[in-house]
Coordinates of C-alpha atoms and ligand atoms in Angstrom, one line a residue:
X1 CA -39.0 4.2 10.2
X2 CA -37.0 1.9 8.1
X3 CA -33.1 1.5 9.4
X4 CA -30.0 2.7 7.2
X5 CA -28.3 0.4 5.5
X6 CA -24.9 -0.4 8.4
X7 CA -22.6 0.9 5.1
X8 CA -24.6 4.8 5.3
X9 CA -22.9 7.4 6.2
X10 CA -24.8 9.3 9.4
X11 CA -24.4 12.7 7.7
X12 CA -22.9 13.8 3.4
X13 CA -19.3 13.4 3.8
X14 CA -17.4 16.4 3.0
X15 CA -13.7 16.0 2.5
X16 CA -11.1 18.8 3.0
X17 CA -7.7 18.7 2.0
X18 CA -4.8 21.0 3.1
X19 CA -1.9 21.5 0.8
X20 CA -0.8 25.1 0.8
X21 CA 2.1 24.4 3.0
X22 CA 6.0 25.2 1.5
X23 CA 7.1 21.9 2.4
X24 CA 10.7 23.6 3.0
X25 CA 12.4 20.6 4.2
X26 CA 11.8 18.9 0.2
X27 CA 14.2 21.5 -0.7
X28 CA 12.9 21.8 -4.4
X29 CA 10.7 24.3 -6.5
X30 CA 8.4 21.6 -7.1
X31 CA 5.0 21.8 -4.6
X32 CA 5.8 19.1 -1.9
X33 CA 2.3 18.0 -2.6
X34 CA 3.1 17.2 -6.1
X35 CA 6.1 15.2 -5.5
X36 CA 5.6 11.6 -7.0
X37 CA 4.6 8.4 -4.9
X38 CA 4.1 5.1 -7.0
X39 CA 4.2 7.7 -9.6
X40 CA 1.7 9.8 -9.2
X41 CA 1.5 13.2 -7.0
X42 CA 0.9 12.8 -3.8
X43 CA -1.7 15.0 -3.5
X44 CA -4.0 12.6 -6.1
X45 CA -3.7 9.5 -3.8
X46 CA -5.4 11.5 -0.9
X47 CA -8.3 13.3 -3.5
X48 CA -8.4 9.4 -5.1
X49 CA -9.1 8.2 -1.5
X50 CA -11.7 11.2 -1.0
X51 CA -13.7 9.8 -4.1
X52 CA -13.6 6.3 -2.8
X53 CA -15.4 7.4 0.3
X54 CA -18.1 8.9 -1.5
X55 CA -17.4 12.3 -0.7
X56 CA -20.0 14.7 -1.7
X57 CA -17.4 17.7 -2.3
X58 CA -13.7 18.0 -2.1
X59 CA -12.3 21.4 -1.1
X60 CA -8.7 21.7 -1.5
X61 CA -6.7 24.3 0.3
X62 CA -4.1 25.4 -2.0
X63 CA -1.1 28.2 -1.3
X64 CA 2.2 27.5 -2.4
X65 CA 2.4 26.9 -6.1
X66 CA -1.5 27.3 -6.1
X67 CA -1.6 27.3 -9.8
X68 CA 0.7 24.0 -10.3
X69 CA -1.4 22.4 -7.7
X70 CA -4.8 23.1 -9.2
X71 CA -3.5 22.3 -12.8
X72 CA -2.6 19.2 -11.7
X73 CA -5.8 18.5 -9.5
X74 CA -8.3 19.8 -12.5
X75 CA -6.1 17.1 -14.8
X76 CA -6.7 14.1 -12.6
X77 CA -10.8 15.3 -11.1
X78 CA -11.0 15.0 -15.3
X79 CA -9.2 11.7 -15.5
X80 CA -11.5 10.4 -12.5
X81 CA -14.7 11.6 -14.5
X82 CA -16.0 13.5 -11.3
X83 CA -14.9 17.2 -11.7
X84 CA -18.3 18.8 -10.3
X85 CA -17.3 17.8 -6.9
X86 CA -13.6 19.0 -6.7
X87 CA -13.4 22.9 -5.7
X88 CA -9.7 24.7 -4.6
X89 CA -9.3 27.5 -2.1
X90 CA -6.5 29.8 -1.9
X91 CA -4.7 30.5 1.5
X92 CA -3.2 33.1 1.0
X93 CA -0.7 33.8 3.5
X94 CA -0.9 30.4 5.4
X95 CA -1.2 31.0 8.7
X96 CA -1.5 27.9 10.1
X97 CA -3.8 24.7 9.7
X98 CA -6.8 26.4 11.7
X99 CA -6.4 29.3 9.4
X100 CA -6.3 27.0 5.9
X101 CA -9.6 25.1 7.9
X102 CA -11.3 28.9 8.1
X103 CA -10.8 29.1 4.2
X104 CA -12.2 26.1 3.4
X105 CA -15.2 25.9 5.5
X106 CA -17.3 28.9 3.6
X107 CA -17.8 25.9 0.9
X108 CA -19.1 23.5 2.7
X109 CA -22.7 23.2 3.7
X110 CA -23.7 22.9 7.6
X111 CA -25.2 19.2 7.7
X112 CA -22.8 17.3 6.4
X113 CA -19.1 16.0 8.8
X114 CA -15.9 17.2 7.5
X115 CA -12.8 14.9 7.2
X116 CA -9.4 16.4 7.2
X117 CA -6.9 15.0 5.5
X118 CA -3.6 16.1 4.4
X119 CA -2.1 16.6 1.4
X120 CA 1.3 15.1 2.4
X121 CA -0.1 11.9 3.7
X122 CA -0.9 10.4 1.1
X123 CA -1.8 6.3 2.0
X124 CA -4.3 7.2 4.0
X125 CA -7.2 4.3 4.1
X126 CA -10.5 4.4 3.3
X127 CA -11.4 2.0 5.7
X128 CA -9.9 4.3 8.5
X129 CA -11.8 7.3 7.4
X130 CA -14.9 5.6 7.1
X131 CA -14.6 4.8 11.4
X132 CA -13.9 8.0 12.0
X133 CA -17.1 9.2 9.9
X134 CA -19.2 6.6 12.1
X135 CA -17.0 7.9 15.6
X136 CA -18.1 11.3 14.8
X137 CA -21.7 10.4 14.1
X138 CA -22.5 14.0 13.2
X139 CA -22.4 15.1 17.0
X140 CA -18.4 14.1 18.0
X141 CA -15.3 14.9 16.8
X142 CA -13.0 12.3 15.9
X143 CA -9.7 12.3 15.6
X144 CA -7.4 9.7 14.2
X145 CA -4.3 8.7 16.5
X146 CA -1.5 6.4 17.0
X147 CA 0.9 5.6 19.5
X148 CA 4.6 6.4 18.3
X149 CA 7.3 5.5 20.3
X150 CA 8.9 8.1 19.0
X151 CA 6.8 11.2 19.0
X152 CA 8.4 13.7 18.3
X153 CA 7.2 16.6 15.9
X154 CA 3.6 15.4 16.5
X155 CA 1.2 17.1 18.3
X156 CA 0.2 14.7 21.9
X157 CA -3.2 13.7 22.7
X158 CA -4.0 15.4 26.1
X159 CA -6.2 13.2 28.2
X160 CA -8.2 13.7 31.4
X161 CA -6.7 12.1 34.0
X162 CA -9.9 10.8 36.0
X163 CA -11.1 6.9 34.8
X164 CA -13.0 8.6 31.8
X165 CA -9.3 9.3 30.5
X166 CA -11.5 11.6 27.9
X167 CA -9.3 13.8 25.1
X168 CA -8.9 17.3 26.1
X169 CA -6.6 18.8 24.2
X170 CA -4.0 18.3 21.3
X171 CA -0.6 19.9 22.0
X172 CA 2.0 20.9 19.6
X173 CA 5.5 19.6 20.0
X174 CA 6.8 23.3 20.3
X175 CA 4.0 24.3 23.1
X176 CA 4.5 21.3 25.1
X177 CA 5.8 20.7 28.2
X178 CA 7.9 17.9 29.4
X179 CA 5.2 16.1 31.0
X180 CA 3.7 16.2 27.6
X181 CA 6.3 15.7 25.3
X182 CA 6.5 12.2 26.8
X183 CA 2.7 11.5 26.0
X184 CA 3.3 9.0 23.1
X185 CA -0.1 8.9 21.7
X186 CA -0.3 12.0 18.9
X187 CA -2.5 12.8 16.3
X188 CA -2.0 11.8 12.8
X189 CA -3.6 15.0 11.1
X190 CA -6.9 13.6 10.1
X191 CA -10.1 14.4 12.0
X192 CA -13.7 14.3 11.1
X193 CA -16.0 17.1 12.6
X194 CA -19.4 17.9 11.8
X195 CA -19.8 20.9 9.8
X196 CA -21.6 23.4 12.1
X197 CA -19.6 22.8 15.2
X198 CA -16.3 23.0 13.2
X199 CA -17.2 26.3 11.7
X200 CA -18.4 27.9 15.3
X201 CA -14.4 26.7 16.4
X202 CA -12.5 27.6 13.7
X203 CA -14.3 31.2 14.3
X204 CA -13.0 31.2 17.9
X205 CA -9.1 30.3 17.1
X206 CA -6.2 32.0 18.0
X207 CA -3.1 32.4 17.5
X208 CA -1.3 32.5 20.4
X209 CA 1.3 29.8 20.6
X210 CA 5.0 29.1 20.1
X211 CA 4.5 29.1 16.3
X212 CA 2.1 32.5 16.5
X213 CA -0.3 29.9 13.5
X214 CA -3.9 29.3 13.9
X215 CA -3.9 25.7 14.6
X216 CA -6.4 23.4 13.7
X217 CA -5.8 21.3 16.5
X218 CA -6.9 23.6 19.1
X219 CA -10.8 23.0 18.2
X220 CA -10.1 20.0 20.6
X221 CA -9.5 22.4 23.3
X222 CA -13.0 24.2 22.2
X223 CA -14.8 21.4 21.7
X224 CA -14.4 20.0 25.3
X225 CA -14.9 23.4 26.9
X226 CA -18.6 23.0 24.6
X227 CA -18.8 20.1 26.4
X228 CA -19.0 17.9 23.1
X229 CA -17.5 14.5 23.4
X230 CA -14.0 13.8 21.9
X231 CA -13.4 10.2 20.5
X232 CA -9.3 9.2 19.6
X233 CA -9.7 6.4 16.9
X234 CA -6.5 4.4 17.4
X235 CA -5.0 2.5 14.3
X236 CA -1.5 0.9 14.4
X237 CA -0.6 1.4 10.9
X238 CA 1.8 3.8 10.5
X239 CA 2.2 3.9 7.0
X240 CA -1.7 5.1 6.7
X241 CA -0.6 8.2 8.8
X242 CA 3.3 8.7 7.2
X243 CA 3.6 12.2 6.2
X244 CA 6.2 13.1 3.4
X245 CA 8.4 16.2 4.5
X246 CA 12.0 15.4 3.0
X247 CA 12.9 13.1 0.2
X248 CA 14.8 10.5 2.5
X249 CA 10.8 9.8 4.1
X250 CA 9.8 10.3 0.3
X251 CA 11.8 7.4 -0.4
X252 CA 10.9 5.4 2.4
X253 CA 7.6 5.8 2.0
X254 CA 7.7 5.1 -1.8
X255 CA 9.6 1.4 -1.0
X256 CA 7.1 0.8 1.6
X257 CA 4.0 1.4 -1.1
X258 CA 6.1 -0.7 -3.7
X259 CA 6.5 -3.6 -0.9
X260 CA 2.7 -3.6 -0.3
X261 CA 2.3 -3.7 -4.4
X262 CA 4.4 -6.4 -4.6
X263 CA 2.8 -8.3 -1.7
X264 CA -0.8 -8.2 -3.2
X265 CA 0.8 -9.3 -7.2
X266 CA 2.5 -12.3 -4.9
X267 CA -0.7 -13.5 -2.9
X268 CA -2.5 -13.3 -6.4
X269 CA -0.1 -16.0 -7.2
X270 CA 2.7 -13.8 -9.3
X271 CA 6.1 -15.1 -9.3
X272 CA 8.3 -12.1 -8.9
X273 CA 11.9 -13.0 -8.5
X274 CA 12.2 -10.2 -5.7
X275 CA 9.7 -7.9 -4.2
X276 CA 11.8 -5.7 -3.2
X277 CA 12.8 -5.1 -6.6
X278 CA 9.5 -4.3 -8.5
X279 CA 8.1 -0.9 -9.4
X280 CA 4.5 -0.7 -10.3
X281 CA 3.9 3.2 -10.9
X282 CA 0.5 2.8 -12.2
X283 CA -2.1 -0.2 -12.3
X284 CA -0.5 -4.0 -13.2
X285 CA -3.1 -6.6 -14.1
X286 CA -1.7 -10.3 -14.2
X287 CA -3.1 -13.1 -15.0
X288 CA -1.8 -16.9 -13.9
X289 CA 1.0 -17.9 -13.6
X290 CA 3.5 -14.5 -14.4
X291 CA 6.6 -14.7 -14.0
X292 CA 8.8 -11.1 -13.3
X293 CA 12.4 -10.6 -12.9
X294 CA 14.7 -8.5 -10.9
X295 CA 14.6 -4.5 -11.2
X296 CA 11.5 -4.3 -14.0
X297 CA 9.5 -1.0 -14.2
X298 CA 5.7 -0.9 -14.6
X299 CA 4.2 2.5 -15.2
X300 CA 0.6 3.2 -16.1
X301 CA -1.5 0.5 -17.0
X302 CA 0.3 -2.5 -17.9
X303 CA -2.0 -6.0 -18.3
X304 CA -0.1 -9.2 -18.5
X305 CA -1.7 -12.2 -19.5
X306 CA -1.5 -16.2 -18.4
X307 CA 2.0 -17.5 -18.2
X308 CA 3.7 -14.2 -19.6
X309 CA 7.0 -13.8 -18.4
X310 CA 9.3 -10.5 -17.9
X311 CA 13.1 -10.6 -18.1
X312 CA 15.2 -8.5 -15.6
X313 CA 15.2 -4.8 -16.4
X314 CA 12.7 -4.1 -18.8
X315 CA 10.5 -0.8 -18.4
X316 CA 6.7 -1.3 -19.9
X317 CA 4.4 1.5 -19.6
X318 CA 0.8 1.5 -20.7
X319 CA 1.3 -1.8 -22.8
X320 CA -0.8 -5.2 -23.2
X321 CA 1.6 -8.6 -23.6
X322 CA -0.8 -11.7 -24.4
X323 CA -0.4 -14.8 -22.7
X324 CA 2.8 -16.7 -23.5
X325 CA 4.5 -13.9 -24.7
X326 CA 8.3 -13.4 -23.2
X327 CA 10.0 -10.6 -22.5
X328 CA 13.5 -11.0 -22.9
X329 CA 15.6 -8.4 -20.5
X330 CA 16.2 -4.5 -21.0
X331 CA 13.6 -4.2 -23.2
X332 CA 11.5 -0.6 -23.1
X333 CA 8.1 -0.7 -23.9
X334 CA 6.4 2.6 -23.5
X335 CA 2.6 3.0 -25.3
X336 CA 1.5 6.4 -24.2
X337 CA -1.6 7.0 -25.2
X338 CA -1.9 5.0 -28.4
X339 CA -0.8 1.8 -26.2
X340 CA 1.2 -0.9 -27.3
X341 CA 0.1 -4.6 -27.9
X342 CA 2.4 -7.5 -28.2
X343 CA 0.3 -10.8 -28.8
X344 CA 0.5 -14.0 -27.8
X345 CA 3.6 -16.2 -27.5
X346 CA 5.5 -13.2 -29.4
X347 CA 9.5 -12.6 -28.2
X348 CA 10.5 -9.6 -27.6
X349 CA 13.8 -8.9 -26.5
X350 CA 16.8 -8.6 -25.5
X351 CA 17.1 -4.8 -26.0
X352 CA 13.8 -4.1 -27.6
X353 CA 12.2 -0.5 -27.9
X354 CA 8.3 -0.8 -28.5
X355 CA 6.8 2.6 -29.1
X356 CA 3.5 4.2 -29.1
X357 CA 1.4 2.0 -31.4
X358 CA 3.3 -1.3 -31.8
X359 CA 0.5 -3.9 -32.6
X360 CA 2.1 -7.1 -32.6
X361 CA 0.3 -10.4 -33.6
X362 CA 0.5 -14.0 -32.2
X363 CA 4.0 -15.2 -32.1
X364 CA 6.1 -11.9 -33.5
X365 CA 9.5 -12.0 -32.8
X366 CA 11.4 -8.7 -31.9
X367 CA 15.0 -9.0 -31.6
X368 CA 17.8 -6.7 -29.9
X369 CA 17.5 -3.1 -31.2
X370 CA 15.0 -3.4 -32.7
X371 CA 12.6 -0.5 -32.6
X372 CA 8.8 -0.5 -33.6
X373 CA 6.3 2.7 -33.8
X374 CA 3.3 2.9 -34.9
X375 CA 3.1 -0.4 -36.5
X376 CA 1.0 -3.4 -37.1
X377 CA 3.0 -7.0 -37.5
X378 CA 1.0 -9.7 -38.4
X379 CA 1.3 -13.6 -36.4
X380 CA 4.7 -14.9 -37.0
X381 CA 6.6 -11.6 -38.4
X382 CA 10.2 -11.4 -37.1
X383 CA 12.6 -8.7 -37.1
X384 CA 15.3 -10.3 -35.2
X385 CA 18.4 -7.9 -35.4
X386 CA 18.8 -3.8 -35.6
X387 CA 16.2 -2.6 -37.2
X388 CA 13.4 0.2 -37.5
X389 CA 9.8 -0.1 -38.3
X390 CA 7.9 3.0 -38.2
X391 CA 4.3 3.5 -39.4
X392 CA 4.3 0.4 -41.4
X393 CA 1.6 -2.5 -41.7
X394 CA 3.4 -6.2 -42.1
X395 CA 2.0 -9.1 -43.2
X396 CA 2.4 -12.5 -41.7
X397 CA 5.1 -14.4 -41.3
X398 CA 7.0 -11.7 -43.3
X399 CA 11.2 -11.6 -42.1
X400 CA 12.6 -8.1 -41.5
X401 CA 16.0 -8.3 -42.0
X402 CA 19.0 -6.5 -39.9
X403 CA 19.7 -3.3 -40.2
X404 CA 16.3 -2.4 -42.4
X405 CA 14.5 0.6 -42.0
X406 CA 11.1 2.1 -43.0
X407 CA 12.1 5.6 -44.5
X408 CA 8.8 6.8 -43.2
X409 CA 9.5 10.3 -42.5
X410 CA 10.2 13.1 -45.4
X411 CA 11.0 15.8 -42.9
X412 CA 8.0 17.3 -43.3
X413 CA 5.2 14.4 -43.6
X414 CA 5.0 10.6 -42.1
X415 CA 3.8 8.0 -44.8
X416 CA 3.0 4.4 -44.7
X417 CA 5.1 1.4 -46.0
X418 CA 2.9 -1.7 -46.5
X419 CA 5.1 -4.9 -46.7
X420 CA 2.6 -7.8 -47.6
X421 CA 2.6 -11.7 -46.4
X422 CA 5.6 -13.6 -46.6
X423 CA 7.8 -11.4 -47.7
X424 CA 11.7 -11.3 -46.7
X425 CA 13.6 -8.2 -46.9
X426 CA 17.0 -8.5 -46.8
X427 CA 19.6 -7.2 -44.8
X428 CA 20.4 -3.5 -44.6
X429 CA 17.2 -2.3 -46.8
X430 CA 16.1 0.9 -46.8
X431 CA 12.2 1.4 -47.8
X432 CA 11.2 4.8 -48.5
X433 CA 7.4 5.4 -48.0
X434 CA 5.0 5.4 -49.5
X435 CA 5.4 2.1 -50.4
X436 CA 4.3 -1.4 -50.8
X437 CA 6.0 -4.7 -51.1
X438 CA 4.0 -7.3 -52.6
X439 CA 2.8 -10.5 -51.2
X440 CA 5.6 -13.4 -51.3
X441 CA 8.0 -11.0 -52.7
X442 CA 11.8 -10.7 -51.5
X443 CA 14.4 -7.7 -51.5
X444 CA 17.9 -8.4 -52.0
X445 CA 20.0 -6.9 -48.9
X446 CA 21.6 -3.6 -49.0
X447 CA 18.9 -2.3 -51.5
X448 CA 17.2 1.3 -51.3
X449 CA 13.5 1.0 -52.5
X450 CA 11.6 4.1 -53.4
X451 CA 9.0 2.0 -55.7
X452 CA 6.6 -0.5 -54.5
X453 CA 7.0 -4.0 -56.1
X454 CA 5.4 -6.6 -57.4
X455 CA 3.7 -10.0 -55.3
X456 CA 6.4 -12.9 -56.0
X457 CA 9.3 -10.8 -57.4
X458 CA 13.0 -10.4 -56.4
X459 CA 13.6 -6.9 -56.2
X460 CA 17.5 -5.7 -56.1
X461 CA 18.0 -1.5 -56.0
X462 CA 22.3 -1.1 -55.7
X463 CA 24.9 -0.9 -57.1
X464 CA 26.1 -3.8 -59.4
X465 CA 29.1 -5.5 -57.6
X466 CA 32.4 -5.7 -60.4
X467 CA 35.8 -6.6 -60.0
X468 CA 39.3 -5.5 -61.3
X469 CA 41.6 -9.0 -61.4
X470 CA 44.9 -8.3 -59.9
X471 CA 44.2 -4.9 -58.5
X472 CA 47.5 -3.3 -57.4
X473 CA 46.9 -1.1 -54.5
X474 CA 49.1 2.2 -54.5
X475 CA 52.1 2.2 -52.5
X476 CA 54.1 4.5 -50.4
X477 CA 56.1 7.1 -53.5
X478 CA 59.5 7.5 -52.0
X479 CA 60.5 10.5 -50.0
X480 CA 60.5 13.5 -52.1
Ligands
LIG501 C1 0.2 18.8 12.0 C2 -0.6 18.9 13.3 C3 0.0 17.9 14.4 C4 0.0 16.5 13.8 C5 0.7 16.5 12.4 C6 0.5 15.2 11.8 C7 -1.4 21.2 13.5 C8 -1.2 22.5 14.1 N1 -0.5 20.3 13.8 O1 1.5 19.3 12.3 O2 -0.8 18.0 15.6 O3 0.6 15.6 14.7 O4 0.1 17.5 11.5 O5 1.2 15.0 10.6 O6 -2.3 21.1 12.7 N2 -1.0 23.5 5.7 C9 -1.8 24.5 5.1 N3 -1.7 25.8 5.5 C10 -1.0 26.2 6.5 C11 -0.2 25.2 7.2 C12 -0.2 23.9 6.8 O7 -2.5 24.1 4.1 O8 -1.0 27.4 6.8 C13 -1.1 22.2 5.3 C14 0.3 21.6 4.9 O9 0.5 21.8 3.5 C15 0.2 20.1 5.3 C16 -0.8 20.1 6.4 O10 -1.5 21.4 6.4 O11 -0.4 19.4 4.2 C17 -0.1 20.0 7.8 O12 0.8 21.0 8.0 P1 2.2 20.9 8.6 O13 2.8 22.2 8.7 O14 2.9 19.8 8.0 O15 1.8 20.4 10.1 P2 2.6 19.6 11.2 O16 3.6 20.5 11.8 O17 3.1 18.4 10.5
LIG502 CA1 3.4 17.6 8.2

């Protein structure tokens, strides 16, 4: 018989997540589970975890704001590519932890070990769940704990007091005695079972305790009186098991991801002016030598290549910036879908606004308020001061003057304005699309175009300045 791989799981890995809980103590009509961390639910880092672990099938337990919860899980198992394995289970009332186990197990098949997790812990490791697969070896049941030195609210790991100093029991906080309530080791609300022996003791639960709730925890209790071993995996990292219940341990949790985000940008050798002052709500992909100041936002994916540096500020959502290009501060890039592009060496900034299609070439400038939408700007275009371009292809090295807009928008339809190489539009232009300006051509400032013109011509479309010599302004008439 030829050995498994050291990596092999000894049984299918079956993941099941509980998150039909109120989560009272968040005090909003929003489902605690889909509260935001690094900016996305909660609830999608632990079924993004789940997936990294190779689960065969995810079974969410779902009660509270079911439907919200399921939306938003069908959105993200699409997202992820793997929808087949993702399945939801209503608890409906919720009646405890055992009780939301019971619901659950009916989809999952008898060979493979089950790991609990929890909806509201939502850094929970990979690495961790994979030693509690291997603990349980598909004959134990692990259970992930850590020493607190304040326990409170946990439930405490009960142990034998012979030299074996084997688990017996897990204890809720309200149930427990004094003795126990000073047992510091509790359980962090993720176990791994295997499937058979779970679903003989969740059968056999009650609900006789302080809380009247079935609760999960008792299958400890069970599964020593079946005389099958107990293993405690101990990890020290208390941010794996933080649970979210309130917004102040929301918050704390959320600068404690952002600090462990800013560590791993720093040790890949980004410069960030302060890592407590970063927020990467998505993916960030830098190259050498970025540079990143003070209080910037990063939100889906954002890649920023070699040398590329971000002035304080700015917000840049789903966006590419070529290496060399500078960002100067409070500038608001946000691509959506369509992305956004800003090439290399370009400079952007101060006060930019880069929209949903902004392509910009090598060495674009972008000055304050300036804002760009569904636009292409070839290298070395520059629209320095106050302006709007909106669904409009420019040429290179045209100049946009200030206060020009693209007129792209009849109130019904969008069209296109096509300002060719080297032109120069003066200031305070307005350009009503359709349109094209010809290559090399120029339009005198303050001029409203509604017909495309000619390569190499000076277009003027105003009024025709005159004069009156010695004009006498009117004066106050006398009080009649
Ligand atoms: C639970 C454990 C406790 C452990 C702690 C770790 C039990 C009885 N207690 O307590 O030993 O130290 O986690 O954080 O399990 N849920 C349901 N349906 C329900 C009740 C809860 O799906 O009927 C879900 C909740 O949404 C939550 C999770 O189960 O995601 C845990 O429930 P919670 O009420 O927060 O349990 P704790 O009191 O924290
Ligand atoms: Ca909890």
């Amino acid at each position: 018989m030829t050995a498994l791989p050291e990596s092999a799981p000894p049984a299918p890995v079956d993941v099941v997540v509980m998150a039909a809980g109120k989560g009272t103590r968040m005090k909003s009509a929003l489902p605690k589970v889909l509260h935001r961390l690094g900016g996305r639910p909660l609830l999608s880092h632990v079924t993004a975890t789940a997936r990294r672990l190779g689960a065969r099938r995810v079974v969410v337990v779902t009660g509270h704001g079911a439907e919200q919860v399921e939306a938003s899980l069908a959105a993200d198992a699409q997202a992820a590519g793997a929808p087949a394995a993702l399945r939801c289970v209503r608890q409906m009332p919720q009646l405890g932890t055992g009780h939301a186990g019971q619901q659950a197990l009916p989809e999952l098949a008898d060979d493979g070990i089950v790991v609990v997790l929890s909806g509201d812990v939502p850094l929970i490791g990979e690495a961790a769940l994979r030693a509690l697969v291997t603990a349980c070896a598909g004959e134990r049941l692990a259970l992930l704990t850590i020493e607190f030195d304040d326990p409170t609210g946990y439930g405490r790991i009960v142990r034998d007091h012979g030299a074996s100093g084997a688990v017996r029991a897990i204890v809720e906080q309200k149930d427990a005695d004094a003795a126990q309530r000073a047992i510091r080791e509790v359980y962090s609300g993720v176990m791994a079972a295997p499937a058979r022996l779970l679903r003989g003791w969740l059968a056999r639960l009650d609900n006789r305790n302080a809380q009247n709730e079935y609760y999960l925890t008792d299958v400890v209790r069970l599964a020593a009186a079946d005389g099958v071993e107990v293993v405690a995996h101990r990890t020290d990292d208390a941010l794996q098991v933080a649970g979210v219940n309130s917004p102040s341990q929301l918050a704390a949790l959320e600068r404690a991801f952002q600090h462990r985000q800013a560590e791993a940008l720093m040790a890949q050798g980004v410069r960030l002016a302060d890592p407590a002052r970063l927020d990467v709500r998505g993916t960030l992909a830098c190259g050498a030598d970025v540079e990143i100041d003070v209080n910037c936002v990063f939100e889906g994916a954002v890649t920023l290549g070699t040398g590329v540096r971000i002035g304080a500020n700015c917000v840049i959502a789903n966006a590419g910036i070529e290496a060399g290009a500078v960002i100067h501060p409070f500038t608001h890039i946000d691509g959506e879908s369509a992305g956004v592009t800003v090439g290399e060496g370009a400079r952007i900034g101060p006060f930019a606004r880069l929209r949903p299609g902004a392509r910009l070439g090598a060495e674009v400038h972008i000055g304050n308020f300036v804002e760009v939408k569904n636009s292409t700007l070839a290298a070395g275009a520059k629209a320095n001061h106050l302006a709007y371009l909106g669904d409009a292809t420019v040429g290179e090295r045209v100049n946009y003057g200030a206060g020009s807009i693209t007129a792209n928008y009849d109130g019904a339809n969008k069209h296109r304005t096509v300002i060719e190489a080297d032109v120069h539009v003066g200031s305070n232009c307005v350009l009503v699309a359709p349109i094209t300006l010809g290559a090399g051509g120029t339009v005198g400032g303050g001029s409203t175009l509604s017909k495309s013109t000619e390569p190499g011509a000076l277009t003027v479309a105003r009024g025709r300045q005159v004069s009156f010599a010695n004009w006498q302004r009117p004066s106050k008439s006398a009080k009649g």
